[in-house]
PDB file of C-alpha atoms in Angstrom:
ATOM      1  CA  MET A   1      -6.543  36.683 207.017  1.00  0.00           C
ATOM      2  CA  PRO A   2      -2.985  35.546 206.135  1.00  0.00           C
ATOM      3  CA  ARG A   3      -2.110  35.448 202.464  1.00  0.00           C
ATOM      4  CA  TRP A   4      -0.525  32.002 202.572  1.00  0.00           C
ATOM      5  CA  ARG A   5      -1.730  28.721 203.994  1.00  0.00           C
ATOM      6  CA  THR A   6       0.218  26.807 206.616  1.00  0.00           C
ATOM      7  CA  PHE A   7       2.503  24.189 205.116  1.00  0.00           C
ATOM      8  CA  PRO A   8       1.636  20.514 205.714  1.00  0.00           C
ATOM      9  CA  ASP A   9       3.398  19.136 208.798  1.00  0.00           C
ATOM     10  CA  GLU A  10       4.866  16.231 206.841  1.00  0.00           C
ATOM     11  CA  LEU A  11       6.456  18.484 204.194  1.00  0.00           C
ATOM     12  CA  ASP A  12      10.184  17.854 203.720  1.00  0.00           C
ATOM     13  CA  PRO A  13      12.315  20.733 205.114  1.00  0.00           C
ATOM     14  CA  GLN A  14      14.062  21.351 201.776  1.00  0.00           C
ATOM     15  CA  VAL A  15      10.768  21.435 199.906  1.00  0.00           C
ATOM     16  CA  ARG A  16       9.396  23.785 202.566  1.00  0.00           C
ATOM     17  CA  GLU A  17      12.409  26.093 202.211  1.00  0.00           C
ATOM     18  CA  PHE A  18      11.974  26.165 198.441  1.00  0.00           C
ATOM     19  CA  ALA A  19       8.245  26.940 198.685  1.00  0.00           C
ATOM     20  CA  GLU A  20       9.000  29.704 201.196  1.00  0.00           C
ATOM     21  CA  GLN A  21      11.492  31.193 198.733  1.00  0.00           C
ATOM     22  CA  LEU A  22       8.866  31.137 195.980  1.00  0.00           C
ATOM     23  CA  ARG A  23       6.476  32.954 198.321  1.00  0.00           C
ATOM     24  CA  ARG A  24       9.101  35.614 199.042  1.00  0.00           C
ATOM     25  CA  VAL A  25       9.681  36.133 195.317  1.00  0.00           C
ATOM     26  CA  VAL A  26       5.948  36.568 194.721  1.00  0.00           C
ATOM     27  CA  ASP A  27       5.589  38.890 197.732  1.00  0.00           C
ATOM     28  CA  ARG A  28       8.488  41.098 196.605  1.00  0.00           C
ATOM     29  CA  SER A  29       7.045  41.340 193.105  1.00  0.00           C
ATOM     30  CA  GLY A  30       3.725  42.661 194.418  1.00  0.00           C
ATOM     31  CA  LEU A  31       1.891  40.348 192.022  1.00  0.00           C
ATOM     32  CA  SER A  32      -1.204  38.379 192.907  1.00  0.00           C
ATOM     33  CA  VAL A  33      -1.277  34.644 192.300  1.00  0.00           C
ATOM     34  CA  ALA A  34      -3.649  35.256 189.389  1.00  0.00           C
ATOM     35  CA  ALA A  35      -1.185  37.728 187.866  1.00  0.00           C
ATOM     36  CA  VAL A  36       1.686  35.271 188.306  1.00  0.00           C
ATOM     37  CA  ALA A  37      -0.408  32.632 186.559  1.00  0.00           C
ATOM     38  CA  ASP A  38      -1.251  34.990 183.711  1.00  0.00           C
ATOM     39  CA  ARG A  39       2.360  36.007 183.105  1.00  0.00           C
ATOM     40  CA  THR A  40       3.997  32.599 183.492  1.00  0.00           C
ATOM     41  CA  GLY A  41       1.515  30.493 181.524  1.00  0.00           C
ATOM     42  CA  TYR A  42       0.781  28.168 184.448  1.00  0.00           C
ATOM     43  CA  SER A  43      -2.716  28.105 185.908  1.00  0.00           C
ATOM     44  CA  ARG A  44      -3.725  29.822 189.120  1.00  0.00           C
ATOM     45  CA  THR A  45      -4.723  26.493 190.669  1.00  0.00           C
ATOM     46  CA  SER A  46      -1.283  25.074 189.940  1.00  0.00           C
ATOM     47  CA  TRP A  47       0.493  28.089 191.450  1.00  0.00           C
ATOM     48  CA  GLU A  48      -1.620  27.807 194.585  1.00  0.00           C
ATOM     49  CA  ARG A  49      -0.459  24.209 194.920  1.00  0.00           C
ATOM     50  CA  TYR A  50       3.169  25.137 194.281  1.00  0.00           C
ATOM     51  CA  LEU A  51       3.126  27.942 196.847  1.00  0.00           C
ATOM     52  CA  ASP A  52       1.276  25.863 199.444  1.00  0.00           C
ATOM     53  CA  GLY A  53       3.772  23.010 199.190  1.00  0.00           C
ATOM     54  CA  ARG A  54       1.150  20.568 197.939  1.00  0.00           C
ATOM     55  CA  LEU A  55       2.925  20.082 194.607  1.00  0.00           C
ATOM     56  CA  LEU A  56       6.514  20.692 193.543  1.00  0.00           C
ATOM     57  CA  ALA A  57       6.656  23.365 190.860  1.00  0.00           C
ATOM     58  CA  PRO A  58       8.159  22.103 187.585  1.00  0.00           C
ATOM     59  CA  LYS A  59      11.441  23.702 186.562  1.00  0.00           C
ATOM     60  CA  GLY A  60       9.745  25.529 183.699  1.00  0.00           C
ATOM     61  CA  ALA A  61       7.400  27.277 186.126  1.00  0.00           C
ATOM     62  CA  VAL A  62      10.323  28.305 188.333  1.00  0.00           C
ATOM     63  CA  VAL A  63      12.226  29.770 185.384  1.00  0.00           C
ATOM     64  CA  ALA A  64       9.091  31.576 184.187  1.00  0.00           C
ATOM     65  CA  LEU A  65       8.551  33.064 187.664  1.00  0.00           C
ATOM     66  CA  ALA A  66      12.135  34.289 187.740  1.00  0.00           C
ATOM     67  CA  GLU A  67      11.683  35.945 184.349  1.00  0.00           C
ATOM     68  CA  VAL A  68       8.449  37.779 185.166  1.00  0.00           C
ATOM     69  CA  THR A  69       9.705  38.979 188.571  1.00  0.00           C
ATOM     70  CA  GLY A  70      13.220  39.936 187.499  1.00  0.00           C
ATOM     71  CA  THR A  71      14.768  37.405 189.879  1.00  0.00           C
ATOM     72  CA  PRO A  72      18.121  35.798 188.957  1.00  0.00           C
ATOM     73  CA  PRO A  73      17.137  32.250 187.986  1.00  0.00           C
ATOM     74  CA  VAL A  74      20.365  30.534 189.076  1.00  0.00           C
ATOM     75  CA  HIS A  75      19.599  30.613 192.802  1.00  0.00           C
ATOM     76  CA  LEU A  76      15.995  29.522 192.306  1.00  0.00           C
ATOM     77  CA  THR A  77      16.879  26.624 190.003  1.00  0.00           C
ATOM     78  CA  THR A  78      19.570  25.437 192.422  1.00  0.00           C
ATOM     79  CA  MET A  79      17.039  25.393 195.243  1.00  0.00           C
ATOM     80  CA  TRP A  80      14.595  23.626 192.927  1.00  0.00           C
ATOM     81  CA  GLU A  81      17.120  20.849 192.241  1.00  0.00           C
ATOM     82  CA  LEU A  82      17.576  20.265 195.982  1.00  0.00           C
ATOM     83  CA  ALA A  83      13.825  20.333 196.541  1.00  0.00           C
ATOM     84  CA  GLU A  84      13.268  17.952 193.633  1.00  0.00           C
ATOM     85  CA  ARG A  85      15.640  15.399 195.182  1.00  0.00           C
ATOM     86  CA  ALA A  86      13.904  15.755 198.537  1.00  0.00           C
ATOM     87  CA  TRP A  87      10.522  15.358 196.842  1.00  0.00           C
ATOM     88  CA  SER A  88      11.740  12.171 195.146  1.00  0.00           C
ATOM     89  CA  ARG A  89      12.995  10.811 198.467  1.00  0.00           C
ATOM     90  CA  SER A  90       9.610  11.551 199.999  1.00  0.00           C
ATOM     91  CA  GLU A  91       7.874   9.663 197.183  1.00  0.00           C
ATOM     92  CA  MET A  92      10.237   6.732 197.754  1.00  0.00           C
ATOM     93  CA  ARG A  93       9.351   6.687 201.443  1.00  0.00           C
ATOM     94  CA  GLN A  94       5.691   6.645 200.463  1.00  0.00           C
ATOM     95  CA  ASP A  95       6.400   3.697 198.161  1.00  0.00           C
ATOM     96  CA  ARG A  96       8.022   1.853 201.075  1.00  0.00           C
ATOM     97  CA  THR A  97       4.980   2.586 203.222  1.00  0.00           C
ATOM     98  CA  MET A  98       2.687   1.146 200.566  1.00  0.00           C
ATOM     99  CA  GLU A  99       4.974  -1.869 200.312  1.00  0.00           C
ATOM    100  CA  ALA A 100       4.711  -2.400 204.072  1.00  0.00           C
ATOM    101  CA  VAL A 101       0.928  -2.193 203.788  1.00  0.00           C
ATOM    102  CA  ARG A 102       0.926  -4.843 201.062  1.00  0.00           C
ATOM    103  CA  ILE A 103       3.116  -7.136 203.164  1.00  0.00           C
ATOM    104  CA  ALA A 104       0.866  -6.600 206.178  1.00  0.00           C
ATOM    105  CA  GLN A 105      -2.143  -7.487 204.041  1.00  0.00           C
ATOM    106  CA  ALA A 106      -0.387 -10.659 202.893  1.00  0.00           C
ATOM    107  CA  ARG A 107       0.359 -11.578 206.504  1.00  0.00           C
ATOM    108  CA  ALA A 108      -3.246 -10.914 207.406  1.00  0.00           C
ATOM    109  CA  ALA A 109      -4.281 -13.251 204.604  1.00  0.00           C
ATOM    110  CA  LEU A 110      -2.010 -15.892 206.126  1.00  0.00           C
ATOM    111  CA  GLY A 111      -3.762 -15.401 209.444  1.00  0.00           C
ATOM    112  CA  GLU A 112      -7.138 -16.158 207.870  1.00  0.00           C
ATOM    113  CA  PHE A 113      -6.048 -19.758 207.359  1.00  0.00           C
ATOM    114  CA  GLY A 114      -5.532 -20.228 211.090  1.00  0.00           C
ATOM    115  CA  PRO A 115      -2.429 -21.427 212.962  1.00  0.00           C
ATOM    116  CA  PRO A 116      -0.152 -24.064 211.371  1.00  0.00           C
ATOM    117  CA  PRO A 117      -1.058 -27.700 212.080  1.00  0.00           C
ATOM    118  CA  GLU A 118       0.100 -29.137 215.411  1.00  0.00           C
ATOM    119  CA  VAL A 119       1.610 -32.354 214.037  1.00  0.00           C
ATOM    120  CA  ARG A 120       3.313 -33.389 217.283  1.00  0.00           C
ATOM    121  CA  ALA A 121       0.199 -32.750 219.316  1.00  0.00           C
ATOM    122  CA  ASP A 122      -1.827 -34.854 216.886  1.00  0.00           C
ATOM    123  CA  GLY A 123       0.649 -37.707 217.197  1.00  0.00           C
ATOM    124  CA  ALA A 124       0.755 -37.382 220.966  1.00  0.00           C
ATOM    125  CA  ASP A 125      -3.013 -37.571 221.207  1.00  0.00           C
ATOM    126  CA  ARG A 126      -3.046 -40.649 219.010  1.00  0.00           C
ATOM    127  CA  ASP A 127      -0.349 -42.352 221.045  1.00  0.00           C
ATOM    128  CA  ALA A 128      -2.021 -41.389 224.307  1.00  0.00           C
ATOM    129  CA  GLY A 129      -5.352 -42.794 223.193  1.00  0.00           C
ATOM    130  CA  THR A 130      -3.880 -46.052 221.847  1.00  0.00           C
ATOM    131  CA  PRO A 131      -0.607 -46.848 223.638  1.00  0.00           C
ATOM    132  CA  ASP A 132      -0.148 -50.155 221.868  1.00  0.00           C
ATOM    133  CA  GLY A 133      -1.425 -48.958 218.520  1.00  0.00           C
ATOM    134  CA  THR A 134      -4.482 -51.228 218.802  1.00  0.00           C
ATOM    135  CA  GLY A 135      -7.201 -48.714 219.516  1.00  0.00           C
ATOM    136  CA  PRO A 136     -10.722 -49.013 218.170  1.00  0.00           C
ATOM    137  CA  ALA A 137     -10.930 -49.173 214.395  1.00  0.00           C
ATOM    138  CA  GLY A 138     -13.473 -46.359 214.386  1.00  0.00           C
ATOM    139  CA  GLY A 139     -10.935 -43.959 215.905  1.00  0.00           C
ATOM    140  CA  GLY A 140      -8.869 -43.994 212.714  1.00  0.00           C
ATOM    141  CA  ALA A 141     -11.896 -43.157 210.618  1.00  0.00           C
ATOM    142  CA  ARG A 142     -12.877 -40.293 212.860  1.00  0.00           C
ATOM    143  CA  GLY A 143      -9.352 -38.773 212.660  1.00  0.00           C
ATOM    144  CA  ALA A 144      -9.161 -38.938 208.864  1.00  0.00           C
ATOM    145  CA  GLY A 145     -11.415 -35.918 208.334  1.00  0.00           C
ATOM    146  CA  PRO A 146      -9.446 -33.507 210.593  1.00  0.00           C
ATOM    147  CA  ARG A 147      -6.163 -34.732 209.138  1.00  0.00           C
ATOM    148  CA  ARG A 148      -7.338 -34.007 205.584  1.00  0.00           C
ATOM    149  CA  THR A 149      -8.451 -30.540 206.675  1.00  0.00           C
ATOM    150  CA  THR A 150      -5.071 -29.943 208.322  1.00  0.00           C
ATOM    151  CA  LEU A 151      -3.217 -31.016 205.172  1.00  0.00           C
ATOM    152  CA  PHE A 152      -5.402 -28.739 203.042  1.00  0.00           C
ATOM    153  CA  LEU A 153      -4.786 -25.756 205.310  1.00  0.00           C
ATOM    154  CA  ALA A 154      -1.057 -26.459 205.400  1.00  0.00           C
ATOM    155  CA  GLY A 155      -0.973 -26.572 201.603  1.00  0.00           C
ATOM    156  CA  ALA A 156      -2.931 -23.315 201.312  1.00  0.00           C
ATOM    157  CA  VAL A 157      -0.608 -21.592 203.770  1.00  0.00           C
ATOM    158  CA  GLY A 158       2.368 -22.866 201.786  1.00  0.00           C
ATOM    159  CA  VAL A 159       0.993 -21.397 198.564  1.00  0.00           C
ATOM    160  CA  VAL A 160       0.491 -17.984 200.164  1.00  0.00           C
ATOM    161  CA  VAL A 161       3.976 -18.071 201.739  1.00  0.00           C
ATOM    162  CA  VAL A 162       5.524 -18.872 198.361  1.00  0.00           C
ATOM    163  CA  ALA A 163       3.558 -16.023 196.748  1.00  0.00           C
ATOM    164  CA  VAL A 164       4.706 -13.534 199.384  1.00  0.00           C
ATOM    165  CA  GLY A 165       8.280 -14.776 199.058  1.00  0.00           C
ATOM    166  CA  ALA A 166       8.192 -14.360 195.297  1.00  0.00           C
ATOM    167  CA  PHE A 167       6.844 -10.830 195.759  1.00  0.00           C
ATOM    168  CA  LEU A 168       9.671  -9.901 198.122  1.00  0.00           C
ATOM    169  CA  LEU A 169      12.402 -11.563 196.046  1.00  0.00           C
ATOM    170  CA  SER A 170      11.278 -10.028 192.767  1.00  0.00           C
ATOM    171  CA  ASP A 171      10.701  -6.291 193.159  1.00  0.00           C
ATOM    172  CA  GLY A 172       8.423  -5.898 196.164  1.00  0.00           C
ATOM    173  CA  GLY A 173      11.348  -5.536 198.570  1.00  0.00           C
ATOM    174  CA  ASP A 174      13.163  -2.874 196.587  1.00  0.00           C
ATOM    175  CA  PRO A 175      11.263   0.352 195.784  1.00  0.00           C
ATOM    176  CA  GLU A 176      14.011   1.512 193.422  1.00  0.00           C
ATOM    177  CA  ARG A 177      13.788  -1.689 191.401  1.00  0.00           C
ATOM    178  CA  THR A 178      10.012  -1.393 191.389  1.00  0.00           C
ATOM    179  CA  ALA A 179      10.205   2.154 190.036  1.00  0.00           C
ATOM    180  CA  GLY A 180      12.733   1.101 187.417  1.00  0.00           C
ATOM    181  CA  ALA A 181      10.612  -1.836 186.318  1.00  0.00           C
ATOM    182  CA  THR A 182       7.341   0.042 185.994  1.00  0.00           C
ATOM    183  CA  ALA A 183       8.622   3.214 184.354  1.00  0.00           C
ATOM    184  CA  PRO A 184       9.291   1.711 180.891  1.00  0.00           C
ATOM    185  CA  SER A 185       5.848   0.107 180.616  1.00  0.00           C
ATOM    186  CA  SER A 186       4.068   3.314 181.584  1.00  0.00           C
ATOM    187  CA  SER A 187       5.954   5.273 178.949  1.00  0.00           C
ATOM    188  CA  ALA A 188       5.902   2.689 176.189  1.00  0.00           C
ATOM    189  CA  SER A 189       3.881   4.908 173.858  1.00  0.00           C
ATOM    190  CA  ALA A 190       5.546   8.168 174.845  1.00  0.00           C
ATOM    191  CA  GLY A 191       7.942   8.125 171.900  1.00  0.00           C
ATOM    192  CA  PRO A 192      11.653   7.245 171.785  1.00  0.00           C
ATOM    193  CA  SER A 193      12.160   7.772 175.533  1.00  0.00           C
ATOM    194  CA  THR A 194      11.785   4.509 177.453  1.00  0.00           C
ATOM    195  CA  VAL A 195      12.493   5.848 180.940  1.00  0.00           C
ATOM    196  CA  LEU A 196      10.560   8.838 182.268  1.00  0.00           C
ATOM    197  CA  PRO A 197      12.681  11.752 183.514  1.00  0.00           C
ATOM    198  CA  SER A 198      12.566  12.726 187.151  1.00  0.00           C
ATOM    199  CA  GLY A 199       9.372  14.638 187.921  1.00  0.00           C
ATOM    200  CA  VAL A 200       7.402  13.178 185.004  1.00  0.00           C
ATOM    201  CA  LEU A 201       4.628  10.979 186.366  1.00  0.00           C
ATOM    202  CA  CYS A 202       2.997   9.480 183.280  1.00  0.00           C
ATOM    203  CA  GLY A 203       3.627   8.446 179.714  1.00  0.00           C
ATOM    204  CA  GLY A 204       1.489   7.581 176.694  1.00  0.00           C
ATOM    205  CA  ALA A 205      -1.914   6.111 177.477  1.00  0.00           C
ATOM    206  CA  GLY A 206      -1.291   6.650 181.180  1.00  0.00           C
ATOM    207  CA  CYS A 207      -1.485  10.409 180.589  1.00  0.00           C
ATOM    208  CA  THR A 208      -4.930  10.427 178.983  1.00  0.00           C
ATOM    209  CA  GLY A 209      -7.363  12.373 181.146  1.00  0.00           C
ATOM    210  CA  ARG A 210      -4.608  13.647 183.441  1.00  0.00           C
ATOM    211  CA  ASP A 211      -3.488  17.210 184.238  1.00  0.00           C
ATOM    212  CA  ALA A 212      -0.374  18.147 182.221  1.00  0.00           C
ATOM    213  CA  GLU A 213       1.113  20.328 184.952  1.00  0.00           C
ATOM    214  CA  GLU A 214       0.452  17.914 187.780  1.00  0.00           C
ATOM    215  CA  MET A 215       2.001  15.075 185.768  1.00  0.00           C
ATOM    216  CA  GLY A 216       5.109  17.148 184.972  1.00  0.00           C
ATOM    217  CA  CYS A 217       4.466  17.167 181.215  1.00  0.00           C
ATOM    218  CA  SER A 218       4.328  20.949 180.698  1.00  0.00           C
ATOM    219  CA  GLY A 219       6.966  23.649 181.022  1.00  0.00           C
ATOM    220  CA  ASP A 220      10.250  22.784 179.317  1.00  0.00           C
ATOM    221  CA  LEU A 221       8.854  19.448 178.129  1.00  0.00           C
ATOM    222  CA  ALA A 222       6.038  20.964 176.046  1.00  0.00           C
ATOM    223  CA  THR A 223       5.885  22.762 172.716  1.00  0.00           C
ATOM    224  CA  THR A 224       3.080  24.351 170.716  1.00  0.00           C
ATOM    225  CA  ALA A 225       2.039  22.089 167.834  1.00  0.00           C
ATOM    226  CA  ARG A 226      -0.736  24.374 166.518  1.00  0.00           C
ATOM    227  CA  SER A 227      -2.040  27.814 167.473  1.00  0.00           C
ATOM    228  CA  ALA A 228      -4.599  30.433 166.488  1.00  0.00           C
ATOM    229  CA  THR A 229      -5.969  33.710 167.819  1.00  0.00           C
ATOM    230  CA  VAL A 230      -9.650  34.239 168.540  1.00  0.00           C
ATOM    231  CA  GLY A 231     -10.222  37.890 169.333  1.00  0.00           C
ATOM    232  CA  THR A 232      -7.404  38.546 171.797  1.00  0.00           C
ATOM    233  CA  THR A 233      -7.369  34.964 173.094  1.00  0.00           C
ATOM    234  CA  LEU A 234      -4.611  32.579 172.066  1.00  0.00           C
ATOM    235  CA  VAL A 235      -5.641  28.942 171.599  1.00  0.00           C
ATOM    236  CA  GLU A 236      -2.981  26.232 171.276  1.00  0.00           C
ATOM    237  CA  VAL A 237      -2.433  22.517 170.884  1.00  0.00           C
ATOM    238  CA  ARG A 238       0.329  21.749 173.374  1.00  0.00           C
ATOM    239  CA  TYR A 239       2.470  18.649 172.845  1.00  0.00           C
ATOM    240  CA  SER A 240       4.913  16.813 175.093  1.00  0.00           C
ATOM    241  CA  ARG A 241       7.044  14.262 173.277  1.00  0.00           C
ATOM    242  CA  THR A 242       8.366  12.978 176.607  1.00  0.00           C
ATOM    243  CA  CYS A 243       4.863  12.215 177.859  1.00  0.00           C
ATOM    244  CA  GLY A 244       3.496  11.258 174.450  1.00  0.00           C
ATOM    245  CA  ALA A 245       0.430  13.447 174.901  1.00  0.00           C
ATOM    246  CA  VAL A 246      -1.333  16.626 173.746  1.00  0.00           C
ATOM    247  CA  TRP A 247      -3.720  19.045 175.407  1.00  0.00           C
ATOM    248  CA  GLY A 248      -5.526  22.248 174.503  1.00  0.00           C
ATOM    249  CA  ARG A 249      -4.777  25.594 176.142  1.00  0.00           C
ATOM    250  CA  ILE A 250      -6.170  29.127 176.003  1.00  0.00           C
ATOM    251  CA  THR A 251      -4.425  32.219 177.361  1.00  0.00           C
ATOM    252  CA  ARG A 252      -5.486  35.865 177.604  1.00  0.00           C
ATOM    253  CA  ALA A 253      -8.971  34.496 178.196  1.00  0.00           C
ATOM    254  CA  GLY A 254     -11.707  35.277 180.730  1.00  0.00           C
ATOM    255  CA  GLN A 255     -14.301  33.682 182.968  1.00  0.00           C
ATOM    256  CA  GLY A 256     -16.705  31.510 180.981  1.00  0.00           C
ATOM    257  CA  ASP A 257     -14.290  30.902 178.101  1.00  0.00           C
ATOM    258  CA  GLU A 258     -13.705  27.283 177.063  1.00  0.00           C
ATOM    259  CA  VAL A 259     -11.029  25.318 175.236  1.00  0.00           C
ATOM    260  CA  ARG A 260     -11.907  22.102 173.422  1.00  0.00           C
ATOM    261  CA  LEU A 261      -9.405  19.554 172.141  1.00  0.00           C
ATOM    262  CA  THR A 262      -9.966  16.906 169.489  1.00  0.00           C
ATOM    263  CA  ALA A 263      -7.235  14.315 168.923  1.00  0.00           C
ATOM    264  CA  GLY A 264      -8.382  11.456 166.740  1.00  0.00           C
ATOM    265  CA  SER A 265     -11.603  10.173 168.280  1.00  0.00           C
ATOM    266  CA  ALA A 266     -10.766  11.583 171.732  1.00  0.00           C
ATOM    267  CA  ARG A 267     -12.184  14.865 173.022  1.00  0.00           C
ATOM    268  CA  GLN A 268     -11.373  16.892 176.130  1.00  0.00           C
ATOM    269  CA  THR A 269     -12.670  20.230 177.446  1.00  0.00           C
ATOM    270  CA  GLY A 270     -11.385  22.848 179.871  1.00  0.00           C
ATOM    271  CA  ALA A 271     -12.872  26.146 181.032  1.00  0.00           C
ATOM    272  CA  ILE A 272     -12.170  29.218 183.137  1.00  0.00           C
ATOM    273  CA  THR A 273     -14.582  29.192 186.065  1.00  0.00           C
ATOM    274  CA  VAL A 274     -12.899  31.633 188.459  1.00  0.00           C
ATOM    275  CA  ALA A 275     -12.969  35.396 187.949  1.00  0.00           C
ATOM    276  CA  GLY A 276      -9.464  36.725 187.400  1.00  0.00           C
ATOM    277  CA  ASP A 277      -8.073  33.563 185.827  1.00  0.00           C
ATOM    278  CA  THR A 278      -6.864  33.994 182.263  1.00  0.00           C
ATOM    279  CA  ILE A 279      -5.646  30.490 181.426  1.00  0.00           C
ATOM    280  CA  ALA A 280      -7.436  27.198 180.931  1.00  0.00           C
ATOM    281  CA  TYR A 281      -6.339  23.901 179.516  1.00  0.00           C
ATOM    282  CA  THR A 282      -7.853  20.513 178.841  1.00  0.00           C
ATOM    283  CA  PRO A 283      -6.833  17.151 180.270  1.00  0.00           C
ATOM    284  CA  MET A 284      -4.296  15.297 178.136  1.00  0.00           C
ATOM    285  CA  VAL A 285      -4.846  12.828 175.306  1.00  0.00           C
ATOM    286  CA  ALA A 286      -2.168  10.280 174.373  1.00  0.00           C
ATOM    287  CA  VAL A 287      -0.666  10.473 170.865  1.00  0.00           C
ATOM    288  CA  ARG A 288       1.924   8.293 169.142  1.00  0.00           C
ATOM    289  CA  SER A 289       3.976  10.947 167.377  1.00  0.00           C
ATOM    290  CA  ALA A 290       4.516  14.615 166.621  1.00  0.00           C
ATOM    291  CA  ALA A 291       2.521  14.098 163.426  1.00  0.00           C
ATOM    292  CA  ASP A 292      -0.467  12.951 165.474  1.00  0.00           C
ATOM    293  CA  ALA A 293      -0.015  16.004 167.696  1.00  0.00           C
ATOM    294  CA  ALA A 294      -0.014  18.294 164.653  1.00  0.00           C
ATOM    295  CA  ALA A 295      -3.230  16.639 163.469  1.00  0.00           C
ATOM    296  CA  ALA A 296      -5.006  17.491 166.730  1.00  0.00           C
ATOM    297  CA  THR A 297      -7.299  20.533 166.885  1.00  0.00           C
ATOM    298  CA  ALA A 298      -7.924  22.980 169.714  1.00  0.00           C
ATOM    299  CA  CYS A 299     -10.881  25.363 169.663  1.00  0.00           C
ATOM    300  CA  ALA A 300     -11.656  28.414 171.783  1.00  0.00           C
ATOM    301  CA  VAL A 301     -15.309  29.013 172.623  1.00  0.00           C
ATOM    302  CA  LEU A 302     -15.516  32.434 174.258  1.00  0.00           C
ATOM    303  CA  ALA A 303     -18.229  33.707 176.555  1.00  0.00           C
ATOM    304  CA  SER A 304     -18.704  36.578 174.101  1.00  0.00           C
ATOM    305  CA  GLY A 305     -19.881  34.096 171.472  1.00  0.00           C
ATOM    306  CA  GLN A 306     -16.711  34.154 169.402  1.00  0.00           C
ATOM    307  CA  GLN A 307     -15.301  30.799 168.348  1.00  0.00           C
ATOM    308  CA  GLY A 308     -12.223  29.679 166.495  1.00  0.00           C
ATOM    309  CA  CYS A 309      -9.937  26.684 166.063  1.00  0.00           C
ATOM    310  CA  THR A 310      -6.340  25.929 165.221  1.00  0.00           C
ATOM    311  CA  PRO A 311      -5.721  25.131 161.541  1.00  0.00           C
TER     312      PRO A 311
END
């Protein structure tokens, strides 16, 4: 059975090349994915995603891999920068696809109202039926109902057309403007930063319940706010000012060990469920400041029965 999975067909060539280089570095080191995870501080699940091309490794993970394998980091970080740009372009293309879907849905909604009214045909029928304009009085009464329906449908179609036009003229037709407009609101509670850096996918309340590594909040963007040792296991409160969030993490742990985070009234839990893994972390919880992060508590609950929390 091959060690690595086949890359997705739609993977960008530069991202593929970068992932292949990461695989070569791991192969040359002789380390297993679990060992790489243990030594770099990034989970085994995350490394599997990085090496399979399903997720772009954050720069911090790349630098950590270079350190533990004795690989010069300059070449790897250069390749990462190229891959990161390609990944961003791919996300932009996906945004355009979603935009096209929204426009298609709007057009489909237009179609539900039926074809536009045939004004000339209506007039022609009226003229044909009453050449001298002196047709039966009842004919006018019978035509009033259809004409009112036609006017209603025309008005409804007009409203939808205006709505679609406003969508396209505002930010719907420009993915870059859309990204620029939504980024500040999603990071409003992430601290002083108002625009999320490239690779960071959430900010503030939008990070609550999300995976720190998948959202790009870990690595270079995270620091340890509190820590303690329980037996040989290190338990930490990790804090990202950029993302405005905290999470709990345990390292040097084993299967069955848990980490529990309390931040204000919010609680999150993570656990090691796979034999060989040594790291676990909780989903994130949004915080307003570094002081709130320092007030959070992370506890390690080990399978051996030992327990302990950060001060």
